[in-house]
Every structure is written in structure tokens, then in C-alpha cells.
């Protein structure tokens, strides 16, 4: 009887894991020789796995990362595993608007092409950016908003091209209070784990709305854009959570969460899949089109977020 119970538990786990958590694979045979891809936050986790898979397909891959030592080590690993020498590090700190400008300036001077921009980097952490914005909003949305706009002309020139922004299922729990988006001039008060999580949800809603409005503004061009939920993944995204929360999540992560290789599949699908151009601005999960939460379908909210983001980044 005991063996039957154990067997049943194992089968339930397998069915749940492979049915709900494991996710689909990107089956596109696309090759990328002669193409250039930028992947933010690509020194670890799903960003590194994404960069590796693109390098295997022959792309020139720019690892746009903050930490030079980790990024150069990741570039070495990817070159060795893919056999592709065209994998290079370029410094980018999305928590600094000055750094975003420096990256864009360097990239535009040294790289003649940009075919795919993957806004992958993300943080779930309290604190503020160099410019005084909440860290999740500043890194997950505002830095990527500025980066995309600074590189948009190059993307247009190299079309057909794509912009992929990694969001999350948690965007459904997000909301936007525009009065709270302004930079703080005083020291930020301590944030609880709950408020950090809410700020993360809000930033992921911003990713969805940004992609929606970007698609509207790119209509009629050869640039398309997509946003996605990568799956339930335990990566270094959670490195800034308190130790007890990390310990609480670890057993669940080992049992149910995707590894980075599985987590990058929908990103690859959005970057490579032929025939999804008419779905520009839409949201994907598990390598398939999905519906977004109600706030993520609000065109008025998307337009206002764009205008506010332009002002906050000095692009207005």
C-alpha cells in the first residue's frame, strides 16, 4: 500500500511539473548568422541561457550587463559552449540613466547592426536607482524604456527586427500610481518584502503596457515587439530577498520551478518564430499567445505611461 502511495505521489508530481511548470520548447530552426542581438542581464539565469541559444544559432551576441567580472566570465562560457567567438560584453547599468546613455552611445559607434533587442534584466529588491527611482520601476521598466528608444533608429534601419521584453504573470497583480513614480530626493524608507513584491508586480505591468504602446507607435514599420511570461523560474532574481524567504522558496524551487534553459524558451520563441509579426504588442507564455490582465489591455494607461516615462528619462 505504501509503495502505491509513493508511486501515485510521483505520478502526480510528474503530471503537474510537466503539465503546468515544465513548459514548451521553442522549435524554430532559424539561424542568425550575420545578425546582432543585445540581451540585457545576460551574465546569469535565463538571460545567459538565452544568449547561449542565440550564439549557437550564429548570432553576434552583446551581453549588456552591470557586473564586468561576471559578464566576461559568462561571455567566456558561452563562447566555449557555442563555438561562436562573436559573444562580447558591453557594460550597462539599468539603474543609471547615464549608464544607459553611455551604453547606447558606445553600441551605436561600434556595432553596425541591431536585429533583436531582448530586455531581459530584472530585479526584485528594495532600494532606489542612481536617479532616485524605485529600483524595480527604474531597472525593470524605465532603464529598458530609455534603452529601447535610444536604439530604435538602428532597429528600424536593420528591419525586420524585434524588441522582446520579459514581463511576468505577476503583472496581473500590478497597478500604476503615477504620483509615486517620481524620483525621491530624500533617503527611501525601508521596504518590506511585501512592498518589494508589489513594486515588482507594478514594474511587470509597465513592461506589458510599454510593449503595447511601442507596437502602436511602430505600426507600419519593420520593427515588431512582444512581451512574455518566461515561466516559474528560480534564478538570481531572488538574490536580494531576505534569507528566510530564500530558504522558504528553495524546496519549492527544486521541486517545481523551471531551470534557466526551460525559462528562456518563450523568449526564444518571440525572438525567432516566423509568422507572429501580426501579433506585435501582444503577450506570450509557454511559447503561445496569452491574454494579459485587464490593466495590461488599457491603451489609455499605456499611452500615459509612455508620456510619463519620456518625461522621467528626459526624452520628452
Coordinates of C-alpha atoms in Angstrom, one line a residue:
X1 CA 0.0 0.0 0.0
X2 CA 2.8 2.4 0.9
X3 CA 4.5 1.7 -2.5
X4 CA 1.2 2.6 -4.3
X5 CA 1.0 5.9 -2.4
X6 CA 4.6 6.7 -3.3
X7 CA 4.0 5.8 -6.9
X8 CA 0.8 7.9 -7.0
X9 CA 2.7 10.9 -5.5
X10 CA 5.5 10.6 -8.1
X11 CA 3.0 10.4 -11.0
X12 CA 1.1 13.5 -9.6
X13 CA 4.3 15.4 -9.4
X14 CA 5.3 14.4 -12.9
X15 CA 2.0 15.4 -14.3
X16 CA 1.9 18.7 -12.5
X17 CA 5.5 19.6 -13.3
X18 CA 5.4 18.7 -17.0
X19 CA 1.8 19.9 -17.5
X20 CA 2.0 23.2 -15.6
X21 CA 5.6 24.1 -14.9
X22 CA 7.9 22.5 -17.5
X23 CA 6.6 24.5 -20.4
X24 CA 7.0 24.2 -24.2
X25 CA 10.2 24.4 -26.2
X26 CA 11.0 26.8 -29.0
X27 CA 11.1 24.7 -32.1
X28 CA 12.1 27.4 -34.6
X29 CA 15.0 26.3 -36.9
X30 CA 16.0 29.9 -37.5
X31 CA 19.7 30.6 -38.0
X32 CA 21.1 34.1 -37.1
X33 CA 24.4 34.3 -38.9
X34 CA 25.0 38.0 -39.7
X35 CA 22.5 39.1 -37.1
X36 CA 23.3 41.1 -33.9
X37 CA 21.4 40.6 -30.7
X38 CA 21.6 42.6 -27.4
X39 CA 20.5 40.7 -24.3
X40 CA 20.3 42.7 -21.0
X41 CA 21.1 40.9 -17.7
X42 CA 22.7 38.0 -19.6
X43 CA 25.5 37.1 -17.2
X44 CA 23.3 34.6 -15.3
X45 CA 19.9 32.9 -15.3
X46 CA 17.5 32.9 -18.2
X47 CA 19.5 35.8 -19.8
X48 CA 22.6 33.7 -20.0
X49 CA 20.7 30.8 -21.4
X50 CA 19.0 33.0 -23.9
X51 CA 22.4 34.4 -25.0
X52 CA 23.8 30.9 -25.3
X53 CA 21.0 29.6 -27.5
X54 CA 21.3 32.6 -29.8
X55 CA 25.0 32.2 -30.0
X56 CA 24.5 28.6 -31.0
X57 CA 22.4 29.8 -33.9
X58 CA 25.3 32.0 -35.1
X59 CA 24.3 35.5 -33.9
X60 CA 26.7 38.1 -32.7
X61 CA 25.5 38.5 -29.1
X62 CA 26.1 41.5 -26.9
X63 CA 25.9 40.8 -23.2
X64 CA 24.6 44.1 -21.8
X65 CA 25.4 43.7 -18.0
X66 CA 26.3 45.7 -15.0
X67 CA 28.9 43.4 -13.4
X68 CA 32.0 43.3 -15.7
X69 CA 33.7 40.3 -14.0
X70 CA 30.6 38.1 -14.1
X71 CA 29.7 39.2 -17.6
X72 CA 33.1 38.5 -19.0
X73 CA 33.1 35.0 -17.3
X74 CA 29.6 34.4 -18.9
X75 CA 30.9 35.5 -22.3
X76 CA 33.8 33.1 -22.0
X77 CA 31.4 30.2 -21.0
X78 CA 29.1 31.0 -23.9
X79 CA 31.9 31.2 -26.5
X80 CA 33.3 27.9 -25.3
X81 CA 30.0 26.1 -25.3
X82 CA 28.6 27.5 -28.5
X83 CA 31.8 27.6 -30.5
X84 CA 30.8 31.1 -31.5
X85 CA 33.6 33.8 -30.9
X86 CA 31.1 36.6 -31.5
X87 CA 29.9 37.0 -27.9
X88 CA 31.1 40.1 -26.2
X89 CA 30.4 42.1 -23.0
X90 CA 29.3 45.7 -23.1
X91 CA 28.7 47.5 -19.7
X92 CA 25.2 48.6 -18.9
X93 CA 23.7 49.5 -15.5
X94 CA 20.0 49.9 -15.9
X95 CA 19.8 51.6 -12.5
X96 CA 21.6 54.6 -14.0
X97 CA 20.2 56.6 -16.9
X98 CA 23.7 57.9 -17.5
X99 CA 24.9 54.4 -18.0
X100 CA 22.1 53.6 -20.4
X101 CA 23.1 56.7 -22.5
X102 CA 26.8 55.6 -22.4
X103 CA 25.9 52.1 -23.5
X104 CA 23.8 53.3 -26.4
X105 CA 26.5 55.7 -27.5
X106 CA 29.1 53.0 -27.4
X107 CA 26.9 50.5 -29.1
X108 CA 25.9 52.8 -31.9
X109 CA 29.5 53.8 -32.6
X110 CA 30.9 50.2 -32.7
X111 CA 28.1 48.0 -33.9
X112 CA 26.6 48.5 -37.4
X113 CA 23.6 46.2 -36.8
X114 CA 20.9 45.5 -34.3
X115 CA 18.4 42.9 -35.2
X116 CA 17.0 41.8 -31.9
X117 CA 16.9 43.6 -28.6
X118 CA 16.0 41.5 -25.6
X119 CA 15.0 43.5 -22.5
X120 CA 15.6 40.6 -20.1
X121 CA 17.2 42.1 -16.9
X122 CA 15.0 42.4 -13.8
X123 CA 15.3 42.9 -10.1
X124 CA 13.0 42.1 -7.2
X125 CA 14.6 44.2 -4.5
X126 CA 14.0 47.3 -2.3
X127 CA 16.0 50.5 -2.8
X128 CA 16.4 53.2 -5.3
X129 CA 18.3 53.7 -8.6
X130 CA 21.1 56.2 -9.0
X131 CA 18.4 58.7 -10.2
X132 CA 16.1 58.2 -7.2
X133 CA 13.5 55.9 -8.8
X134 CA 12.3 52.8 -7.1
X135 CA 14.7 50.0 -8.0
X136 CA 12.1 47.7 -9.6
X137 CA 10.5 50.5 -11.6
X138 CA 13.8 52.1 -12.6
X139 CA 15.5 48.9 -13.7
X140 CA 12.7 46.7 -15.0
X141 CA 10.9 49.4 -16.9
X142 CA 12.5 52.9 -17.1
X143 CA 16.0 51.7 -18.0
X144 CA 14.7 49.4 -20.7
X145 CA 12.3 52.2 -21.9
X146 CA 15.2 54.5 -22.4
X147 CA 17.5 51.9 -23.9
X148 CA 14.9 50.8 -26.5
X149 CA 14.2 54.4 -27.6
X150 CA 17.9 55.2 -27.9
X151 CA 18.4 52.1 -30.2
X152 CA 15.1 52.3 -32.1
X153 CA 16.5 54.0 -35.2
X154 CA 19.2 51.3 -35.6
X155 CA 16.4 48.7 -35.2
X156 CA 14.4 50.4 -37.9
X157 CA 17.4 50.6 -40.2
X158 CA 18.0 46.8 -39.8
X159 CA 14.5 45.7 -40.1
X160 CA 12.8 43.3 -40.0
X161 CA 13.8 43.4 -36.3
X162 CA 12.3 42.7 -33.0
X163 CA 12.1 44.0 -29.4
X164 CA 11.3 41.4 -26.7
X165 CA 10.6 42.5 -23.1
X166 CA 10.5 39.9 -20.4
X167 CA 7.5 40.5 -18.1
X168 CA 5.8 38.1 -15.7
X169 CA 2.5 36.5 -14.9
X170 CA 2.6 38.7 -11.8
X171 CA 1.8 41.7 -14.0
X172 CA -1.9 40.8 -13.3
X173 CA -1.4 41.9 -9.7
X174 CA 0.2 45.2 -10.7
X175 CA -1.1 48.7 -10.7
X176 CA 0.3 52.2 -11.5
X177 CA 0.1 55.2 -9.3
X178 CA 1.8 57.9 -11.4
X179 CA 2.3 60.2 -8.3
X180 CA 4.6 57.5 -6.8
X181 CA 6.8 57.2 -9.9
X182 CA 8.7 60.5 -9.5
X183 CA 12.3 60.2 -8.2
X184 CA 12.8 60.6 -4.5
X185 CA 15.1 63.3 -3.3
X186 CA 15.3 62.0 0.4
X187 CA 16.5 58.7 1.6
X188 CA 14.0 56.0 0.9
X189 CA 12.3 54.4 3.9
X190 CA 12.9 50.7 4.5
X191 CA 10.7 48.5 2.3
X192 CA 9.0 45.3 3.5
X193 CA 9.2 42.1 1.4
X194 CA 5.5 42.6 0.5
X195 CA 6.0 46.1 -0.8
X196 CA 9.1 45.0 -2.8
X197 CA 6.9 42.3 -4.3
X198 CA 4.2 44.7 -5.1
X199 CA 6.7 47.1 -6.8
X200 CA 7.9 44.2 -8.9
X201 CA 4.3 43.4 -10.0
X202 CA 3.8 47.0 -10.9
X203 CA 7.0 47.1 -12.9
X204 CA 6.0 43.9 -14.8
X205 CA 2.7 45.6 -15.7
X206 CA 4.8 48.5 -17.0
X207 CA 6.6 46.0 -19.3
X208 CA 3.2 44.9 -20.7
X209 CA 1.9 48.4 -21.3
X210 CA 5.3 49.6 -22.7
X211 CA 5.2 46.8 -25.3
X212 CA 1.5 47.6 -26.2
X213 CA 2.2 51.3 -26.8
X214 CA 5.5 50.6 -28.6
X215 CA 3.6 48.4 -31.0
X216 CA 1.2 51.2 -31.7
X217 CA 4.0 53.6 -32.4
X218 CA 5.8 51.1 -34.6
X219 CA 2.8 50.3 -36.7
X220 CA 3.7 50.3 -40.4
X221 CA 7.4 49.7 -39.8
X222 CA 9.6 46.6 -40.0
X223 CA 10.1 46.5 -36.2
X224 CA 7.8 44.3 -34.1
X225 CA 7.7 43.8 -30.3
X226 CA 6.5 41.2 -27.9
X227 CA 6.3 40.7 -24.1
X228 CA 6.2 37.4 -22.3
X229 CA 6.0 35.4 -19.1
X230 CA 9.0 33.1 -19.0
X231 CA 7.5 30.6 -16.6
X232 CA 8.0 30.0 -12.9
X233 CA 11.8 30.2 -12.5
X234 CA 14.1 30.4 -9.5
X235 CA 17.1 32.5 -10.6
X236 CA 19.3 35.2 -9.1
X237 CA 16.3 37.5 -9.5
X238 CA 15.5 36.5 -5.9
X239 CA 19.1 37.0 -4.6
X240 CA 18.1 40.2 -2.7
X241 CA 15.2 38.6 -0.8
X242 CA 15.7 38.1 2.9
X243 CA 17.5 34.9 3.8
X244 CA 14.4 33.3 5.4
X245 CA 12.3 33.9 2.3
X246 CA 15.0 32.3 0.2
X247 CA 15.1 29.3 2.5
X248 CA 11.3 29.1 2.3
X249 CA 11.4 29.2 -1.5
X250 CA 14.2 26.7 -2.1
X251 CA 12.3 23.5 -1.6
X252 CA 9.5 24.7 -4.0
X253 CA 12.2 25.8 -6.4
X254 CA 13.8 22.4 -6.5
X255 CA 10.5 20.6 -7.0
X256 CA 8.6 22.8 -9.4
X257 CA 10.5 25.8 -10.9
X258 CA 11.9 25.8 -14.4
X259 CA 15.7 25.9 -14.8
X260 CA 17.1 28.8 -16.9
X261 CA 17.2 26.7 -20.1
X262 CA 13.5 26.0 -19.8
X263 CA 12.8 29.6 -18.8
X264 CA 14.3 31.1 -21.9
X265 CA 12.1 29.2 -24.4
X266 CA 9.3 31.7 -24.7
X267 CA 11.9 34.5 -25.1
X268 CA 13.5 32.5 -28.0
X269 CA 10.0 31.9 -29.5
X270 CA 9.3 35.6 -29.5
X271 CA 12.7 36.4 -31.0
X272 CA 12.7 33.7 -33.7
X273 CA 9.3 32.4 -34.6
X274 CA 8.2 33.2 -38.1
X275 CA 4.7 34.4 -38.7
X276 CA 4.0 36.2 -35.4
X277 CA 4.6 39.7 -36.8
X278 CA 0.8 40.5 -36.9
X279 CA 0.8 39.8 -33.1
X280 CA 3.2 42.7 -32.4
X281 CA 2.5 44.2 -29.0
X282 CA 1.0 41.0 -27.6
X283 CA 1.8 38.8 -24.6
X284 CA 3.1 35.2 -24.8
X285 CA 3.6 32.4 -22.3
X286 CA 4.6 28.8 -22.8
X287 CA 5.5 29.6 -26.4
X288 CA 1.9 30.6 -27.2
X289 CA -0.2 33.8 -27.3
X290 CA -1.9 34.5 -24.0
X291 CA -4.3 37.1 -22.7
X292 CA -3.0 39.8 -20.4
X293 CA -4.7 41.1 -17.2
X294 CA -7.3 43.9 -17.5
X295 CA -4.9 46.7 -16.7
X296 CA -2.5 45.4 -19.4
X297 CA -5.2 46.0 -22.1
X298 CA -5.7 49.6 -21.2
X299 CA -4.5 51.7 -24.2
X300 CA -5.1 54.9 -22.3
X301 CA -2.9 53.8 -19.4
X302 CA -0.2 52.6 -21.8
X303 CA -0.1 55.9 -23.6
X304 CA 0.1 57.8 -20.3
X305 CA 2.9 55.6 -19.0
X306 CA 4.8 56.2 -22.2
X307 CA 4.4 60.0 -21.9
X308 CA 5.4 60.0 -18.2
X309 CA 8.4 57.7 -19.0
X310 CA 9.5 60.1 -21.7
X311 CA 9.5 62.9 -19.2
X312 CA 11.2 61.0 -16.4
X313 CA 14.0 59.9 -18.8
X314 CA 14.4 63.4 -20.3
X315 CA 13.3 62.2 -23.8
X316 CA 10.2 64.4 -23.9

